[in-house]
Short mmCIF file of C-alpha atoms in Angstrom, two decimals:
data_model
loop_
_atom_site.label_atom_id
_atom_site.label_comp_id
_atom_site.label_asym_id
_atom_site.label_seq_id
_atom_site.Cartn_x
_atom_site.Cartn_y
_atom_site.Cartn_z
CA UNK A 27 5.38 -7.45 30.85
CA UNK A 28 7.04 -8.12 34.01
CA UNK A 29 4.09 -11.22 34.25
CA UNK A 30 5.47 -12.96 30.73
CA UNK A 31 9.13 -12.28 31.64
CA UNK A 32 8.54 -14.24 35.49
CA UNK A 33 6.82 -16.95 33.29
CA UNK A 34 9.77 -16.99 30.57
CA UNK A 35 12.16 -17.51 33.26
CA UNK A 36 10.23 -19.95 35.28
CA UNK A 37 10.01 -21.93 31.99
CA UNK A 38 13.97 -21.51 31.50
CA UNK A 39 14.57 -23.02 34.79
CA UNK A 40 12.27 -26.26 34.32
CA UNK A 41 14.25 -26.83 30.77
CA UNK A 42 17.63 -26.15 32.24
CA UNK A 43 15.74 -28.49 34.94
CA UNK A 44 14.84 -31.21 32.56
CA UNK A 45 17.83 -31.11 30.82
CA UNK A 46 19.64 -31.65 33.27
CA UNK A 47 17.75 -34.55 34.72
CA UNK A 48 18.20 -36.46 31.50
CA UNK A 49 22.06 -35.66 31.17
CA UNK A 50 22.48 -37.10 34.54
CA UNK A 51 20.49 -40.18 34.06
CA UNK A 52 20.19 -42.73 35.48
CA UNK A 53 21.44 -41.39 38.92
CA UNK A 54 23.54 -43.86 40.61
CA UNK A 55 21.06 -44.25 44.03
CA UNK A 56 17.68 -44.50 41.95
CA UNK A 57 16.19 -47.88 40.22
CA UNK A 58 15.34 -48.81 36.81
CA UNK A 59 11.95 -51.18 37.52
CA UNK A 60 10.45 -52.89 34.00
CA UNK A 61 7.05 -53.23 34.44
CA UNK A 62 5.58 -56.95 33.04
CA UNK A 63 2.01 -56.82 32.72
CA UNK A 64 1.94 -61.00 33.31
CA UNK A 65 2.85 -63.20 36.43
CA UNK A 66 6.12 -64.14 37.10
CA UNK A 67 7.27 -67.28 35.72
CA UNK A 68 5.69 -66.66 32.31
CA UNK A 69 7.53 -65.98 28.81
CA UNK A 70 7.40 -62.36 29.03
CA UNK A 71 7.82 -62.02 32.22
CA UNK A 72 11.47 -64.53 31.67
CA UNK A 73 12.56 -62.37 28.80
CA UNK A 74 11.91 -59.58 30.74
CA UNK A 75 14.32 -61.11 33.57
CA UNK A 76 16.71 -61.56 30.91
CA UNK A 77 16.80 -58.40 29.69
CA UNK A 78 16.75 -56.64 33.00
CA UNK A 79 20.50 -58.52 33.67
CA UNK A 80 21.41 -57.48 30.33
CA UNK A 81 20.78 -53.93 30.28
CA UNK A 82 22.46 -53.63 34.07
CA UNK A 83 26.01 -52.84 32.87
CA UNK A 84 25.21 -50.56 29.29
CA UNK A 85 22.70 -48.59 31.03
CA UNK A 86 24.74 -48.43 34.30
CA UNK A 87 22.18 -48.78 36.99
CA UNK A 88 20.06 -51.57 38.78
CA UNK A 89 17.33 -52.86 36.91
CA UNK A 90 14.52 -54.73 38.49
CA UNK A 91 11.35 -56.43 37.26
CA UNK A 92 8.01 -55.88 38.62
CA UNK A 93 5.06 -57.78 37.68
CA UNK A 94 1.27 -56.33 37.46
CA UNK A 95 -0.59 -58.48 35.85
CA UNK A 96 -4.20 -58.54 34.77
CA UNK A 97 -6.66 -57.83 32.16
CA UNK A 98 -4.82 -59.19 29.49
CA UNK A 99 -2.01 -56.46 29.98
CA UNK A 100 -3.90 -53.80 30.08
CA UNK A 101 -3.28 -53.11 34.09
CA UNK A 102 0.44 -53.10 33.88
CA UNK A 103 0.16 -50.93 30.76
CA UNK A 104 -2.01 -48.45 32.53
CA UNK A 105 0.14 -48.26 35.46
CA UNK A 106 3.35 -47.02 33.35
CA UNK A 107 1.20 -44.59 30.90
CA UNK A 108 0.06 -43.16 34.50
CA UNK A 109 4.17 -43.24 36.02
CA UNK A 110 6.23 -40.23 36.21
CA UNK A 111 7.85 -39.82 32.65
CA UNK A 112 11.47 -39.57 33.93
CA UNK A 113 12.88 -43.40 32.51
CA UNK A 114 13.01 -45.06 35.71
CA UNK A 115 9.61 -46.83 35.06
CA UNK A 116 9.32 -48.81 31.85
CA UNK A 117 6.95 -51.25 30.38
CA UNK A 118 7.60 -54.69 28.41
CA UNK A 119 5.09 -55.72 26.86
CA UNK A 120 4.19 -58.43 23.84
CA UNK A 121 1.67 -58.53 21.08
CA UNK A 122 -1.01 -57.75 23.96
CA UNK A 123 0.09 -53.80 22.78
CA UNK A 124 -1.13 -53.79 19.63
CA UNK A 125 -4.28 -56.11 19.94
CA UNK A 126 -5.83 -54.55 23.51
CA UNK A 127 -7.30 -51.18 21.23
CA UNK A 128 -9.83 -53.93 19.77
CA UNK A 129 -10.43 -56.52 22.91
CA UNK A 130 -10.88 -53.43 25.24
CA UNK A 131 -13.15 -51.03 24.07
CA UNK A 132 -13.00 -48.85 27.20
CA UNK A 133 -8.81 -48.33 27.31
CA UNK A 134 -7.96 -45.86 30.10
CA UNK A 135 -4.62 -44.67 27.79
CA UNK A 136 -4.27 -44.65 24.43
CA UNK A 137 -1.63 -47.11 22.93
CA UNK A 138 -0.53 -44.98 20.20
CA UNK A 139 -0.68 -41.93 21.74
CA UNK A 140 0.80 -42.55 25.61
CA UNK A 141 3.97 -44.02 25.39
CA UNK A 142 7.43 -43.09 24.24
CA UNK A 143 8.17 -46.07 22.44
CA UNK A 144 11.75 -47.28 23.06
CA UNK A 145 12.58 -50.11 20.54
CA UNK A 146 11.67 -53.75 19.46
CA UNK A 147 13.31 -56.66 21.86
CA UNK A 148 12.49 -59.88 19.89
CA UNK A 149 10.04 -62.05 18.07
CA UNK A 150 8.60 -65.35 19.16
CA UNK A 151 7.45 -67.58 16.68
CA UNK A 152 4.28 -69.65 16.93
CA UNK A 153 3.77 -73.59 16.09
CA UNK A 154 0.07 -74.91 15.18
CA UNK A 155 -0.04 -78.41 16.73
CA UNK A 156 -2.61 -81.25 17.30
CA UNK A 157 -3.73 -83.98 19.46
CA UNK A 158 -1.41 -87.05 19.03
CA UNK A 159 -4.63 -89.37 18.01
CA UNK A 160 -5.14 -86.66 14.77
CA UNK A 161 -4.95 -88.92 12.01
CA UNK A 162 -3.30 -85.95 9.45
CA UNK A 163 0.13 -86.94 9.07
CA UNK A 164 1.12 -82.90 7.57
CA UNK A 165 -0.59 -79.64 6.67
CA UNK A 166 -1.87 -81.17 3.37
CA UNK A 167 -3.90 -84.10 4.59
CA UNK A 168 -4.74 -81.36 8.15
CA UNK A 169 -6.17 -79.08 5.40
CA UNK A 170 -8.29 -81.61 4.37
CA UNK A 171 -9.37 -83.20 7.67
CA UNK A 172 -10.26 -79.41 8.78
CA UNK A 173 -12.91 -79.06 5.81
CA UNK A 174 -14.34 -82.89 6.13
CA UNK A 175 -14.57 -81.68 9.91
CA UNK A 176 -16.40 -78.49 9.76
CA UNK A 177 -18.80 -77.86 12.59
CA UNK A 178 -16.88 -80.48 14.69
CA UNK A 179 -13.38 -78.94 15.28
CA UNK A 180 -12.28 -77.76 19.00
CA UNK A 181 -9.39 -75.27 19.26
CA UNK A 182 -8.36 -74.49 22.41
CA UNK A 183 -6.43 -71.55 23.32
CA UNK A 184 -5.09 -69.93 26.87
CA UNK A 185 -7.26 -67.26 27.18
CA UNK A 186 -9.21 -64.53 25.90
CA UNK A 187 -6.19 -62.38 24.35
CA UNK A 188 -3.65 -64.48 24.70
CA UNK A 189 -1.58 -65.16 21.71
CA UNK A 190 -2.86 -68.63 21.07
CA UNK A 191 -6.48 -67.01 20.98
CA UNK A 192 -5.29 -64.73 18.52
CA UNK A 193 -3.27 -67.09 16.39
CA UNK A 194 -6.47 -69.27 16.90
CA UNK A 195 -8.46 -66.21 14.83
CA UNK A 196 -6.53 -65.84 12.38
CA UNK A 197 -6.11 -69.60 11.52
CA UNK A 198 -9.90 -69.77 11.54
CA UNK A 199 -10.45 -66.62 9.23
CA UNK A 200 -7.38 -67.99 6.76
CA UNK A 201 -9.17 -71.34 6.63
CA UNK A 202 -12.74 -69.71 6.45
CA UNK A 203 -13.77 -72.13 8.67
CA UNK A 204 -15.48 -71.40 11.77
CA UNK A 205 -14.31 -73.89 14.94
CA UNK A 206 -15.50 -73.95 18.50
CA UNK A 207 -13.07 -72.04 20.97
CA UNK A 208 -12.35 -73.65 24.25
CA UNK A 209 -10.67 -70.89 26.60
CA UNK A 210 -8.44 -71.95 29.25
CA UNK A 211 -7.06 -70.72 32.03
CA UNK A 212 -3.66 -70.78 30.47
CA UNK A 213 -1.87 -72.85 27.83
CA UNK A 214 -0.64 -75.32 30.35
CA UNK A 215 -4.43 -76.84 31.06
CA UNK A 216 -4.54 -76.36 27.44
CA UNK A 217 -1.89 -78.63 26.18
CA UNK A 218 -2.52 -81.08 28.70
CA UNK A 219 -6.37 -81.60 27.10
CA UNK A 220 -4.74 -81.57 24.23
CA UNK A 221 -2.45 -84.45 24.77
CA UNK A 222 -5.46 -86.18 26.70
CA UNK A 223 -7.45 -85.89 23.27
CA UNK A 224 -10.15 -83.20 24.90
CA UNK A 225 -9.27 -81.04 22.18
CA UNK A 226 -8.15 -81.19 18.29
CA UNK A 227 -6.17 -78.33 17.82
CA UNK A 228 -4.22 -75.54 19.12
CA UNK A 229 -1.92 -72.57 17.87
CA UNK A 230 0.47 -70.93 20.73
CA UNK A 231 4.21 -70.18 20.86
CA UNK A 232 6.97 -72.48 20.84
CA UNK A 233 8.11 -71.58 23.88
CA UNK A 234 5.31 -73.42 25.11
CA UNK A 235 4.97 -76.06 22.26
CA UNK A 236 9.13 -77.28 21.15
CA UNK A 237 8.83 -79.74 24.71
CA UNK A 238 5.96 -80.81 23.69
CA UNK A 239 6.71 -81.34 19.79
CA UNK A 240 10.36 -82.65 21.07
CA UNK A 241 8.73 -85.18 23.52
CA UNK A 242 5.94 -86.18 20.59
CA UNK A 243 3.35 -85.94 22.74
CA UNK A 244 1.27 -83.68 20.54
CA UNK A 245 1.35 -83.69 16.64
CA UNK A 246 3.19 -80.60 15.24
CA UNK A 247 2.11 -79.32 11.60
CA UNK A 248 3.60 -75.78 10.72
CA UNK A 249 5.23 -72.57 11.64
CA UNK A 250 3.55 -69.31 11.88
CA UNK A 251 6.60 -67.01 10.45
CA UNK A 252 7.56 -66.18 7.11
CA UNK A 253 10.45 -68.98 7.18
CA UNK A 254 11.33 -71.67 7.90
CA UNK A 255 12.94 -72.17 11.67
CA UNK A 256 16.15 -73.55 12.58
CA UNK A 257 15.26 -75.10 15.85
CA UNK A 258 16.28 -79.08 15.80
CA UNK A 259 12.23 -79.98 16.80
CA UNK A 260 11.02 -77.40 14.10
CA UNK A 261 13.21 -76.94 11.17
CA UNK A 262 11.02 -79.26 9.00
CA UNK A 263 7.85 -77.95 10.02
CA UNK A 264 6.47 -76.25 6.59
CA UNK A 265 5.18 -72.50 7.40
CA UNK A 266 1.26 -71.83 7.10
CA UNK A 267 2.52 -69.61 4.10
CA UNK A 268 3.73 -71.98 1.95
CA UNK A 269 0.95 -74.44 2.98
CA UNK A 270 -0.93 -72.28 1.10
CA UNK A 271 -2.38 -69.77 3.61
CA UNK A 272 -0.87 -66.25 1.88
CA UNK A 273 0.48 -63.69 3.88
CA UNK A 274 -0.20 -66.02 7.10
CA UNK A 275 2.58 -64.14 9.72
CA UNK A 276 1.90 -64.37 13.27
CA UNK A 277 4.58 -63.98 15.96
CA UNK A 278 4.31 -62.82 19.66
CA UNK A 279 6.93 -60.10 19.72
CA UNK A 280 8.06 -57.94 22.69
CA UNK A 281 8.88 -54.11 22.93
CA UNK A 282 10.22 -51.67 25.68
CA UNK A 283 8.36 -48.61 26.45
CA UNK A 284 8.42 -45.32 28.52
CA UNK A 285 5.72 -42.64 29.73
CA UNK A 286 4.49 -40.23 27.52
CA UNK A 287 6.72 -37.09 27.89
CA UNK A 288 9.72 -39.20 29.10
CA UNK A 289 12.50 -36.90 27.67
CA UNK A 290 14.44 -37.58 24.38
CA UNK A 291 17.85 -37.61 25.95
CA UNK A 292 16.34 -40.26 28.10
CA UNK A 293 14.97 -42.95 25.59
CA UNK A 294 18.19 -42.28 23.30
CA UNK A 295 20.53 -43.59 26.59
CA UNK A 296 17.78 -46.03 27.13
CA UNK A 297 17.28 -47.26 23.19
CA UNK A 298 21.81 -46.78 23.49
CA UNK A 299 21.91 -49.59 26.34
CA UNK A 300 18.80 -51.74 24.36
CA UNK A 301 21.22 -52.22 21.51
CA UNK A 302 23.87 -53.44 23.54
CA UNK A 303 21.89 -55.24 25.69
CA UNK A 304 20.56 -57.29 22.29
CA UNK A 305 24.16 -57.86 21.03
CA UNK A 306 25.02 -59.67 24.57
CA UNK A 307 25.77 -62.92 23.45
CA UNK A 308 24.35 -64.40 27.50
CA UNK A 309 20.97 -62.54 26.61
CA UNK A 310 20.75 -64.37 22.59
CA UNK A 311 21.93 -67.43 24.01
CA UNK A 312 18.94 -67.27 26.36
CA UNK A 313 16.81 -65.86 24.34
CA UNK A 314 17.18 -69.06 21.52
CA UNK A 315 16.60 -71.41 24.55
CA UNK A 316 12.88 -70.14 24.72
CA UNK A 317 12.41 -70.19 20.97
CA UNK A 318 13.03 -66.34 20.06
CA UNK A 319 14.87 -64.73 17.50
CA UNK A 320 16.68 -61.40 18.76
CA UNK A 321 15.64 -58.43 17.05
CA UNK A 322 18.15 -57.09 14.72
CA UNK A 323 16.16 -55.37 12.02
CA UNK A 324 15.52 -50.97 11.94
CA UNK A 325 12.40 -51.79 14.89
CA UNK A 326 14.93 -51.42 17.36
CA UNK A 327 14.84 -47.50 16.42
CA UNK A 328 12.22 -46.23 18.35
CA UNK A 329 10.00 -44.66 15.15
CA UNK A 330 10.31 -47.98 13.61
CA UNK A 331 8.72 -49.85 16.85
CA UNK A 332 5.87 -47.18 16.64
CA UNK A 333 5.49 -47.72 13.20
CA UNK A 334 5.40 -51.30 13.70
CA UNK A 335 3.09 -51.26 16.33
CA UNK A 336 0.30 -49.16 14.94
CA UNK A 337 0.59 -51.34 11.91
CA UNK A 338 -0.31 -54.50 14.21
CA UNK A 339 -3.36 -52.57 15.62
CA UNK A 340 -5.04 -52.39 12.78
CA UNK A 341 -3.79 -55.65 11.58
CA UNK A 342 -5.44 -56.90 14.87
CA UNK A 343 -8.54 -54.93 15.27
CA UNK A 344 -9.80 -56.46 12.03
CA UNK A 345 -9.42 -59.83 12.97
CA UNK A 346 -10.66 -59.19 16.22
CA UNK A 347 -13.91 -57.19 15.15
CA UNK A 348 -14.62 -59.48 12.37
CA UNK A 349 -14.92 -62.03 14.90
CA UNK A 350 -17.03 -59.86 17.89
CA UNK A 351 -14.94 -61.23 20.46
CA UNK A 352 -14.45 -58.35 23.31
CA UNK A 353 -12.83 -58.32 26.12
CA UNK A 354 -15.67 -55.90 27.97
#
């Protein structure tokens, strides 16, 4: 008796503990780091910058980024499903979340499953360009190259797992056309073969592609989003949906997350300051400069951005198996 009533109380104390912990945070002396699973200098890792400056004042504490890249993500990720679940390590992280359950069969952490999941930041649409000697003129008369083409087509992409590889996929299984993949070391090598003519095609994210389409170096076809965009260089690109591949949706969207076991009160003043931090007119201004919309729909709530999420892995995983391309 006396046993169970030491335990109850030594239980009491860690809640009153805990609670306490997440009332006070973020304590004034302690850090806020965002973990970016890329190199510095890259999209995510600039939106990530952004949003760090944003979320300073709302969340009323420094915020700094820290980049550990590797394995497409998956180090980064590992390191903050490993952290101390207290808020002051978080993890921002793009479409890499939802497709690394398929590319890496041997995970150390589950995505689902290890995470606190803290809401949706934004959505970067994806443009499917050519070589500037490609004699189609528009999707039509591309469609129609691709399938007097087949067996001869190169599409190049930065990576294995990056988001032009996985556009690339799903462009190939929409088409039903099989092409030969040419991986690069990332998508700067890769546009600059395709503006040389070393390759016909590639699919990657218009923060990458708009300079490119603006400067007509490359040829630029369609939009991988539901709608039309209203970017100047891409508001009379056609989407692949109305070019007549159905359901054809592919953007490279970023989220915030937390440890497993992070407490509730925590993600709330976390999630609190991520909605202001999103209205800051600085941090959309910035955010349209590399091409992404600001998220403004319910996947800001954190069940929404799980939700989301798992619905992307298995979105993912079939594309990915169908095509037996693994990461290990």
């Amino acid at each position: 008796m006396k046993k169970m009533l030491k335990l109850a109380l030594i239980a009491a104390a860690a809640a009153t503990a805990f609670g306490a912990s997440a009332q006070d945070f973020p304590a004034k002396d302690k850090t806020v780091t965002i973990v970016v699973p890329f190199a510095a200098g890259g999209p995510t890792d600039r939106v990530a910058r952004d949003l760090a400056e944003a979320l300073r004042k709302p969340l009323g504490a420094t915020v700094v980024v820290d980049n550990t890249a590797g394995a497409g993500s998956s180090i980064g990720a590992a390191r903050v499903a490993r952290a101390t679940p207290d808020g002051y390590t978080l993890l921002l992280n793009h479409i890499g979340m939802s497709t690394m359950p398929a590319l890496y069969r041997k995970l150390s952490f589950s995505v689902p499953n290890d995470f606190e999941y803290v809401g949706m930041v934004n959505d970067v649409p994806m443009t499917l360009i050519a070589r500037p000697t490609m004699p189609a003129n528009n999707m039509k008369e591309l469609i129609t190259w691709i399938g007097q083409n087949k067996g001869k087509i190169n599409l190049g992409n930065a990576g294995l797992g990056a988001a032009s590889h996985l556009c690339g996929l799903m462009f190939q299984d929409a088409m039903k056309v099989e092409m030969t993949t040419v991986p690069y070391k990332g998508t700067a090598p890769a546009i600059t073969d395709l503006i040389g003519g070393q390759i016909d095609l590639l699919c990657d994210q218009t923060t990458n592609t708009t300079p490119q389409i603006e400067g007509k170096k490359v040829k630029a076809y369609a939009v991988t989003t539901t709608q039309r965009l209203t970017t100047p260089a891409l508001k009379d690109l056609p989407t692949l949906a109305e070019s007549g591949l159905k359901d054809f949706n592919v953007s490279i969207w970023h989220g915030l997350y937390a440890p497993k076991g992070t407490p509730a009160a925590v993600v709330t003043k976390i999630n609190d300051a991520l909605k202001v931090a999103l209205k800051d007119p600085d941090f959309i201004k910035k955010q349209e400069g590399l091409g992404a919309v600001v998220i403004t729909d319910k996947r800001i709530e954190p069940a929404e951005h799980k939700k989301f999420v798992v619905a992307e892995i298995e979105k993912w995983g079939a594309v990915i198996k169908a095509a037996g391309t693994f990461a290990d």
